[in-house]
CSV table of C-alpha atoms in Angstrom, one decimal:
chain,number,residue,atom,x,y,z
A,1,UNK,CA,0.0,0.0,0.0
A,2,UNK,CA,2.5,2.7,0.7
A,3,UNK,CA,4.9,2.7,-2.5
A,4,UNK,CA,1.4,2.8,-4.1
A,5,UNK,CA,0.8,6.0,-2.1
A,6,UNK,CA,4.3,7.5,-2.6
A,7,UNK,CA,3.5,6.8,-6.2
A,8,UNK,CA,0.5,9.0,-6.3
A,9,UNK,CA,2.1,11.9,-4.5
A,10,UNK,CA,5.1,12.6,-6.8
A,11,UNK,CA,4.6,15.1,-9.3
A,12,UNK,CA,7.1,13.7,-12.1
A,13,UNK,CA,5.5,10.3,-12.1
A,14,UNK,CA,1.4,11.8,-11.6
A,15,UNK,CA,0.0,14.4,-14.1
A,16,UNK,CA,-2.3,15.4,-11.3
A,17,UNK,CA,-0.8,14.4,-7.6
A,18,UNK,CA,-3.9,12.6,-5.6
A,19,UNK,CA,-1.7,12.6,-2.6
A,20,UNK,CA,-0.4,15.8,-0.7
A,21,UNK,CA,3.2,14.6,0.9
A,22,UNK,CA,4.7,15.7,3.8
A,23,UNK,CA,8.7,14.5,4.0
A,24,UNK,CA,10.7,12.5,1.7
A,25,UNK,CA,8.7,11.1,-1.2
A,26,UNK,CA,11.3,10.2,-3.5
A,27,UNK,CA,12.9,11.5,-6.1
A,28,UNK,CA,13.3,11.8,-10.2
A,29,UNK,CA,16.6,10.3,-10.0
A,30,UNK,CA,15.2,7.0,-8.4
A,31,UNK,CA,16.0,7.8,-4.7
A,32,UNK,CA,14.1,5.9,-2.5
A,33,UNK,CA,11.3,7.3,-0.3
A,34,UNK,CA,11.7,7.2,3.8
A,35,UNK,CA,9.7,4.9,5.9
A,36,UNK,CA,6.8,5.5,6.5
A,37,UNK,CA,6.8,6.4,9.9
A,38,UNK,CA,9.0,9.6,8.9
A,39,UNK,CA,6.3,10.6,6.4
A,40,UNK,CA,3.1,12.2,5.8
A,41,UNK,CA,0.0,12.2,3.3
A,42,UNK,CA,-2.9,13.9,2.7
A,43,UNK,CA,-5.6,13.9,0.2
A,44,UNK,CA,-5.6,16.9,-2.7
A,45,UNK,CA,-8.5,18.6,-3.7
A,46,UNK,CA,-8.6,15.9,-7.0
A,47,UNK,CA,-7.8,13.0,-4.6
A,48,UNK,CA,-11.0,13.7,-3.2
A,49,UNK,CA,-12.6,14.3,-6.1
A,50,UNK,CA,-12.7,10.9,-6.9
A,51,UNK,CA,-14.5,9.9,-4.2
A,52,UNK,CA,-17.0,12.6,-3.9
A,53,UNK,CA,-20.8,11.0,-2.9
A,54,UNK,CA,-19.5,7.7,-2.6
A,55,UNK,CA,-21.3,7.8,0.7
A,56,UNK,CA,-24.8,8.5,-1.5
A,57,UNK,CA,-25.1,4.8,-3.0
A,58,UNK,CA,-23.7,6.3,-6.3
A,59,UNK,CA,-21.2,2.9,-6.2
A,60,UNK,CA,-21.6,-0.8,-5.5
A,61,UNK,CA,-19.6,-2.4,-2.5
A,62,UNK,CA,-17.8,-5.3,-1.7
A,63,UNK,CA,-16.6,-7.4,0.8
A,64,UNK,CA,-12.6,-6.4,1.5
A,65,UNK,CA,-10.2,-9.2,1.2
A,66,UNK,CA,-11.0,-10.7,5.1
A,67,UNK,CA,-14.5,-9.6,4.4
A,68,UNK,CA,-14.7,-7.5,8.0
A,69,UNK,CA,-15.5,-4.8,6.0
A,70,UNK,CA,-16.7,-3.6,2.0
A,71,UNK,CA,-15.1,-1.8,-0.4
A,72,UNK,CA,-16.3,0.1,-3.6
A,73,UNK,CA,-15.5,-1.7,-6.7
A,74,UNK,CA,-14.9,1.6,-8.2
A,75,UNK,CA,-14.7,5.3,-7.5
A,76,UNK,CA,-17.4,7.9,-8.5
A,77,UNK,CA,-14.5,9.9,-9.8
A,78,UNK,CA,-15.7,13.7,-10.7
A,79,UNK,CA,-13.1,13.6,-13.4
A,80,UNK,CA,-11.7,10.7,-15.9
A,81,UNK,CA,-8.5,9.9,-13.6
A,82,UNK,CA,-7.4,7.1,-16.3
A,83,UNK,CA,-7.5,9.3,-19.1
A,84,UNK,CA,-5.5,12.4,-17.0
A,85,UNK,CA,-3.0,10.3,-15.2
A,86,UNK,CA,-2.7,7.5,-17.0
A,87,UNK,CA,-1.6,4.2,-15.6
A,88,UNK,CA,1.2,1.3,-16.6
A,89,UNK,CA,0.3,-2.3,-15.6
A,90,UNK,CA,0.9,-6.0,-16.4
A,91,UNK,CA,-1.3,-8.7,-15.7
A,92,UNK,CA,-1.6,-12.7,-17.1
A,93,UNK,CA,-1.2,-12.5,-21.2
A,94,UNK,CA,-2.2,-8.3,-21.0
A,95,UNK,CA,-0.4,-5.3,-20.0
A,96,UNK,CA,-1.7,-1.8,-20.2
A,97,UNK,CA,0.1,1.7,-20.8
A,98,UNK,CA,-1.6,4.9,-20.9
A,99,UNK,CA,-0.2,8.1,-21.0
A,100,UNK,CA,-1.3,11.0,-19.1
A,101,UNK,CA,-3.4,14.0,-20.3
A,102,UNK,CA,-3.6,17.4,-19.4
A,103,UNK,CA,-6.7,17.5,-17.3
A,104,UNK,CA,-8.0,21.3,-18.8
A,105,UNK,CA,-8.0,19.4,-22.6
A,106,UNK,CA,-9.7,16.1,-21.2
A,107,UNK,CA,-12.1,18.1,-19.6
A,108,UNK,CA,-13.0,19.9,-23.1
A,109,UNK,CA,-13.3,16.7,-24.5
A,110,UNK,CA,-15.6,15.2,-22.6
A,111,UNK,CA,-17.4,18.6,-22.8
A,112,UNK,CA,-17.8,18.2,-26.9
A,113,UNK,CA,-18.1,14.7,-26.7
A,114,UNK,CA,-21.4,15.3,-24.6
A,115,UNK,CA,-22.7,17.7,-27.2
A,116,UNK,CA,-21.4,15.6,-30.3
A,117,UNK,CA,-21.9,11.9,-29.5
A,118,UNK,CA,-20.7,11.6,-33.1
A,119,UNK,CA,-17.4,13.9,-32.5
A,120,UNK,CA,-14.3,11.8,-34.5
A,121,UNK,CA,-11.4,11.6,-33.5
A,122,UNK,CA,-9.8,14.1,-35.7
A,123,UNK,CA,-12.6,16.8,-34.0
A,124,UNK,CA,-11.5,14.9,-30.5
A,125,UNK,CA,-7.5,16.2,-31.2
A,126,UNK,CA,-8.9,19.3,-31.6
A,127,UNK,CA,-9.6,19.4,-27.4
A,128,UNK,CA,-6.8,17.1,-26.5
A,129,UNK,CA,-3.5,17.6,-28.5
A,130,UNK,CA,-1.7,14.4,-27.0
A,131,UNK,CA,0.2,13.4,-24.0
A,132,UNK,CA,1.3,15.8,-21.5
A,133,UNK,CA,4.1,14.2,-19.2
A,134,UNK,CA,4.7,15.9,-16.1
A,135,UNK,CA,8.4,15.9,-16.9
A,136,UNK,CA,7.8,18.3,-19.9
A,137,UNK,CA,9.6,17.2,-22.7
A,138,UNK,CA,8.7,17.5,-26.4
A,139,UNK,CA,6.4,14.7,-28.6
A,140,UNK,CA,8.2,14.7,-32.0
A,141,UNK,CA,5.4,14.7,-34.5
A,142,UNK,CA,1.4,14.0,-34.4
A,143,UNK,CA,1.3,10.6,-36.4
A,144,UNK,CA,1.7,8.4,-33.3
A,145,UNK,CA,-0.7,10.6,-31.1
A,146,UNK,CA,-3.4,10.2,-34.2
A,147,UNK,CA,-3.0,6.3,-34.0
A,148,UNK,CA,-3.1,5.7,-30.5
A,149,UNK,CA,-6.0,8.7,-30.8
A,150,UNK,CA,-8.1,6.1,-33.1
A,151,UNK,CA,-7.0,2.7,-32.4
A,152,UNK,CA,-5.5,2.8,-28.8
A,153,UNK,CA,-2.2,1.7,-29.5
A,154,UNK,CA,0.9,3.4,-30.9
A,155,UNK,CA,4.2,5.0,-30.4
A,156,UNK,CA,5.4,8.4,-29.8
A,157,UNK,CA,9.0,9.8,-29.9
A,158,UNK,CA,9.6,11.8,-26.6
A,159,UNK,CA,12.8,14.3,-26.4
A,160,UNK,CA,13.9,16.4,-23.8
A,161,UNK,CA,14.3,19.8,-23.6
A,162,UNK,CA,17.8,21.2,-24.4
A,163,UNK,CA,19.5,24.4,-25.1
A,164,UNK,CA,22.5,25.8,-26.6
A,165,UNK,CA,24.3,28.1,-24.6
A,166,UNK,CA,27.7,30.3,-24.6
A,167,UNK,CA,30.0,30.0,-21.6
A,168,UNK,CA,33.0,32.4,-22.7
A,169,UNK,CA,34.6,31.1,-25.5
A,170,UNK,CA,32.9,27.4,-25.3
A,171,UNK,CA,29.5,26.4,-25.5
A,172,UNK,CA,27.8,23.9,-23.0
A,173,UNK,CA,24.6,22.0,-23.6
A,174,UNK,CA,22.1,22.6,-20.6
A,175,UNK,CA,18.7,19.7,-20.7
A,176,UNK,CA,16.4,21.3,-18.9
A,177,UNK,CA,13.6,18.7,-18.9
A,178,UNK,CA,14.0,15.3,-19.3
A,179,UNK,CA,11.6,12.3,-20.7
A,180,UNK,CA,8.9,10.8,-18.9
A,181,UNK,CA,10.1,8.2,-16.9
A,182,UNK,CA,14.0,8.3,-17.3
A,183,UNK,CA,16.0,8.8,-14.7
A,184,UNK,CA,17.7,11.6,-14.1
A,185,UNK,CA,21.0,10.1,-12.6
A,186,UNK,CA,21.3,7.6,-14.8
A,187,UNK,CA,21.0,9.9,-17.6
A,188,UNK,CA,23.7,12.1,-16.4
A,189,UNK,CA,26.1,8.6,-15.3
A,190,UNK,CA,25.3,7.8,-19.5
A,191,UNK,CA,26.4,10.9,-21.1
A,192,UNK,CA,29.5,10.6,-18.8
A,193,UNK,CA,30.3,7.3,-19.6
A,194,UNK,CA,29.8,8.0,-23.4
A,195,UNK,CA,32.4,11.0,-22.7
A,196,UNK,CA,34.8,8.7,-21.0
A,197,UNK,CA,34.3,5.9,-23.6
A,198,UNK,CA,35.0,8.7,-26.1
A,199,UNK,CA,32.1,8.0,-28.2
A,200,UNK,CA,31.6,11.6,-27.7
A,201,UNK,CA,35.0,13.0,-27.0
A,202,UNK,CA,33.8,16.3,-27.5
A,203,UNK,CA,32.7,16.3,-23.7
A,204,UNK,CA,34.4,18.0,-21.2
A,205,UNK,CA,32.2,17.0,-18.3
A,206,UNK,CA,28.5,17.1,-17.3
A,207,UNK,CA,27.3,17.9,-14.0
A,208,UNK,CA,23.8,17.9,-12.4
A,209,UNK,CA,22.5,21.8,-11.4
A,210,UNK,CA,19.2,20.2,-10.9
A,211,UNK,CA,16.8,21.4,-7.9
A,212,UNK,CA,12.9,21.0,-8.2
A,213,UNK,CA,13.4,21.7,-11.9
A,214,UNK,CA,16.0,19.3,-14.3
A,215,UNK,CA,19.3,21.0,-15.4
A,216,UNK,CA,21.6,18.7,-16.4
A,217,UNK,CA,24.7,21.1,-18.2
A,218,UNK,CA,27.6,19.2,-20.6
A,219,UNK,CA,30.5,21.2,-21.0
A,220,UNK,CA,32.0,20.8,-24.6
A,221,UNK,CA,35.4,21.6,-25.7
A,222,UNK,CA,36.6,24.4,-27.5
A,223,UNK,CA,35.9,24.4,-31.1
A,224,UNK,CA,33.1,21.6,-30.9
A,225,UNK,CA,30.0,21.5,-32.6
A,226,UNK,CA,27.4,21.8,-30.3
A,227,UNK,CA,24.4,20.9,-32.9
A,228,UNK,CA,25.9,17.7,-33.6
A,229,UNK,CA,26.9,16.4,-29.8
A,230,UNK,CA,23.6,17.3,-28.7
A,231,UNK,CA,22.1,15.2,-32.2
A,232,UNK,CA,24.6,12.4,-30.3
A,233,UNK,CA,23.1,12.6,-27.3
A,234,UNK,CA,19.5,12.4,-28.9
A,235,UNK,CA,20.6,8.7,-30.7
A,236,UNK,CA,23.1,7.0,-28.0
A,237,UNK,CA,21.2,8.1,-24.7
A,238,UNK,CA,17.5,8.1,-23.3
A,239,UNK,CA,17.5,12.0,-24.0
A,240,UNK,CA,15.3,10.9,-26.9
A,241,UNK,CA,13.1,7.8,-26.6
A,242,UNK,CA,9.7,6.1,-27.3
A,243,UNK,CA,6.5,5.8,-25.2
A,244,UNK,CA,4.8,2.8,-26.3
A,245,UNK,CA,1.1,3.6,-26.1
A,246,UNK,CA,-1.7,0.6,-25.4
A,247,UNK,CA,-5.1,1.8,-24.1
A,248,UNK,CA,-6.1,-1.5,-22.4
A,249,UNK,CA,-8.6,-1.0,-19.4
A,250,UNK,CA,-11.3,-3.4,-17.8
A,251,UNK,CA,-14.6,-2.8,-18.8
A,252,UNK,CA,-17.3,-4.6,-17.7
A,253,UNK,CA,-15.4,-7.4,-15.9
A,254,UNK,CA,-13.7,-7.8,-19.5
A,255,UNK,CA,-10.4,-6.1,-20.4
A,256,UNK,CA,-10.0,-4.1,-24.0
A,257,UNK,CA,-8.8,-1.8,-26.0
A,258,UNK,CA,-10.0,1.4,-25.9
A,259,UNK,CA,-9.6,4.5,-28.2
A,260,UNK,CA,-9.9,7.8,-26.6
A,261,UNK,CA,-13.3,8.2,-28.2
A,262,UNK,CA,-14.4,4.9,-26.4
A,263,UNK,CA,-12.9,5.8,-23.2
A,264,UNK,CA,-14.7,9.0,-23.0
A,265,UNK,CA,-17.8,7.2,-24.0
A,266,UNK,CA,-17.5,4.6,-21.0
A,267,UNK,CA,-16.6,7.4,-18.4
A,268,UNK,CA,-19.5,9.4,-19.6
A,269,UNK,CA,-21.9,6.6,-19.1
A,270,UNK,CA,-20.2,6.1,-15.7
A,271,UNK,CA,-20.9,9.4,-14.3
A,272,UNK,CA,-24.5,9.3,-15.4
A,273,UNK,CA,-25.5,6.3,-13.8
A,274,UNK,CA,-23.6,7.6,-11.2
A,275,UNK,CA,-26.0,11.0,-11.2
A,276,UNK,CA,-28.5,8.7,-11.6
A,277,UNK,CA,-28.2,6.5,-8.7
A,278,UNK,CA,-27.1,10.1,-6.4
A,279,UNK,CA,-30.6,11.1,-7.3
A,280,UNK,CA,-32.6,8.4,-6.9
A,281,UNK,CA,-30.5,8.7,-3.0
A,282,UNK,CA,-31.4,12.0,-2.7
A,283,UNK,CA,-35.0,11.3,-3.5
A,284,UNK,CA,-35.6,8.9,-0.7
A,285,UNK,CA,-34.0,11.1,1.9
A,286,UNK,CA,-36.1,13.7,0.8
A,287,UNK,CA,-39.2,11.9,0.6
A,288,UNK,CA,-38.2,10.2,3.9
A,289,UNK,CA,-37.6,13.5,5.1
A,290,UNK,CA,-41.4,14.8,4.0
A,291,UNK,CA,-42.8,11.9,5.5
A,292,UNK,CA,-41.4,13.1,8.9
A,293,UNK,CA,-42.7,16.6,8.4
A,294,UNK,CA,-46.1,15.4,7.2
A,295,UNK,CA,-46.5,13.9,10.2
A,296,UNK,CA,-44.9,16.8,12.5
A,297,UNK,CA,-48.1,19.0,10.8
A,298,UNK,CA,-50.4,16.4,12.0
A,299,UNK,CA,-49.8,16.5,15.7
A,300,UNK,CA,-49.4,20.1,15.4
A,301,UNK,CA,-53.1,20.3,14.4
A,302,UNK,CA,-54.3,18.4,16.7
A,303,UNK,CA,-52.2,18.3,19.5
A,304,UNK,CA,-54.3,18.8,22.4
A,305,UNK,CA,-55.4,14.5,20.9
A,306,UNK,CA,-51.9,13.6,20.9
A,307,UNK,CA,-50.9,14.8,24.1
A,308,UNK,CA,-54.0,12.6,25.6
A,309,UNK,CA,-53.4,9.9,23.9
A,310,UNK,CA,-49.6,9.9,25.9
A,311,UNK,CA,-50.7,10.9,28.9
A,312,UNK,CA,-53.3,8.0,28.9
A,313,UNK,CA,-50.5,5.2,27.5
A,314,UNK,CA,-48.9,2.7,30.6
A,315,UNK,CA,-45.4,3.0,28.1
A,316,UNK,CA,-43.6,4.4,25.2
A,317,UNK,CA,-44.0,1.4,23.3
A,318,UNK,CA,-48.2,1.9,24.3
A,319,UNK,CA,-48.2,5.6,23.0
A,320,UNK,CA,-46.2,5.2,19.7
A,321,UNK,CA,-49.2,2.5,18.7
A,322,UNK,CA,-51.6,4.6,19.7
A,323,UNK,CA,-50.0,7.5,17.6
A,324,UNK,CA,-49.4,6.0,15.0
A,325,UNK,CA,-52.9,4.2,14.7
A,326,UNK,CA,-54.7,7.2,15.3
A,327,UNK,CA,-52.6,9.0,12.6
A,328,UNK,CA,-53.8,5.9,10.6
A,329,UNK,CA,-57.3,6.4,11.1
A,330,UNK,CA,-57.2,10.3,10.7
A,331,UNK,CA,-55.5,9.7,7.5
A,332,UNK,CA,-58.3,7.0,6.2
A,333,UNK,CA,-61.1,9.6,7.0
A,334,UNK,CA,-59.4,12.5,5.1
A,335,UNK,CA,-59.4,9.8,2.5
């Protein structure tokens, strides 16, 4: 349970954190998190999100694993949290690899999707553009997006974000954000090694400037092409890489594959049964509710009868039947 946690509050591996930490959590260069007696965790405002009128029958529950107590089989969730933060996962013969979205776009789309039931995809990229990795990064062209978009698998070519810069008479290369999940440290240890291997001899040295943000800064020689070592970097290290995209979700006790148009579709028919069943909850406590004030109006119009009919009762048990048959019969003579 709690690398699950630590999971869903670090903001390089989760588009949108669920989890508000407190203490060390981890870190993009693969450090491990403390105990957790050293940390703490609270929900964020999306975190709860998710479970917002889950205590309104909107959800069906289940016996937990020693069956002392029920768990919902899923969460209302206000917002598509599959679609925004994505998910990687491997199970018997299946695995699963979603990217995150940025939640503003996925929002829109559901939006137009609602209006247009017959929206394509094409009109669907028109809300959400593609991935958006917490690291940053940049997607190198739209042709993998587009497949992934209609089908539900593809690949994309991720690159990280680096800049040319002058240092007196040299240049040095500064990466300022990295690909979604590489590691930082090993990214640096590799463009050392390739500089020590002198498959890039041009390298000086490389050092990591990085604090919440990635800055990674190689130091090239005088006289070297910077254009080209940084094009070296892109083929021989995980500066540039792919993110291998398969939409495969449960869905009715059956996994498949989804397109993002069909993954809209099945979170939009989730929330409204959802609505639905908050409603139809609602309704009874409100009808419950006028059934009590119904019967609050009766005794007040009459309650010189009801406070004989107590004073004259042995019991408690004796004046509640004679209550309630008298509201009986007062009803059945209105009638």
């Amino acid at each position: 349970i709690y690398p699950t946690l630590v999971h869903m509050g670090q903001e390089w591996a989760m588009r949108e954190t669920l989890i508000d930490p407190q203490g060390n959590f981890g870190s993009v260069e693969g450090d491990p998190p403390a105990a957790m007696r050293y940390t703490e965790a609270r929900m964020t405002h999306l975190g709860g999100v998710l479970m917002q009128d889950m205590d309104k029958d909107t959800v069906d529950f289940v016996p937990n694993y020693d069956e002392r107590l029920t768990e919902p089989t899923v969460f209302p969730a206000a917002f598509p949290n599959l679609i925004v933060n994505g998910g990687t996962g491997i199970a018997v013969g299946m695995a699963t690899n979603m990217p995150p979205h940025n939640l503003g776009e996925v929002i829109d789309g559901v939006c137009a999707q609602i209006d247009n039931p017959a929206i394509t995809s094409g009109e669907l990229m028109g809300h959400i553009k593609g991935p958006d990795f917490p690291t940053g990064c940049t997607i190198m062209g739209t042709a993998g997006i587009r497949e992934y978009m209609e089908t539900g698998h593809g690949s994309i070519r991720i690159r990280g974000q680096a800049e040319i810069v002058e240092n007196g008479s040299r240049e040095q290369i500064v990466i300022t954000e990295i690909p979604f999940n590489v590691n930082r440290a090993e990214l640096e240890k590799r463009i050392a090694a390739l500089a020590t291997e002198k498959v890039i001899p041009e390298i000086s040295g490389v050092r990591n400037e990085s604090d919440e943000n990635s800055r990674l800064v190689v130091d090239l020689k005088k006289d070297a092409r910077a254009r080209g070592v940084l094009n070296t970097l892109y083929r021989h290290t995980e500066l540039e890489t792919s993110f291998s995209v398969h939409m495969l979700a449960i869905d009715g006790a059956r996994p498949r594959v989804f397109s993002m148009k069909d993954a809209i579709s099945c979170y939009i028919e989730h929330r409204r049964e959802v609505i639905v069943r908050r409603t139809k909850f609602l309704l009874g406590k409100a009808e419950e509710r006028a059934e009590k004030l119904e019967a609050f109006l009766l005794a007040l119009g009459r309650i010189d009868d009801f406070i004989k009919i107590i004073r004259d009762s042995k019991n408690r048990d004796e004046a509640r039947a004679g209550l309630k048959a008298y509201q009986f019969s007062t009803a059945t003579a209105e009638q």
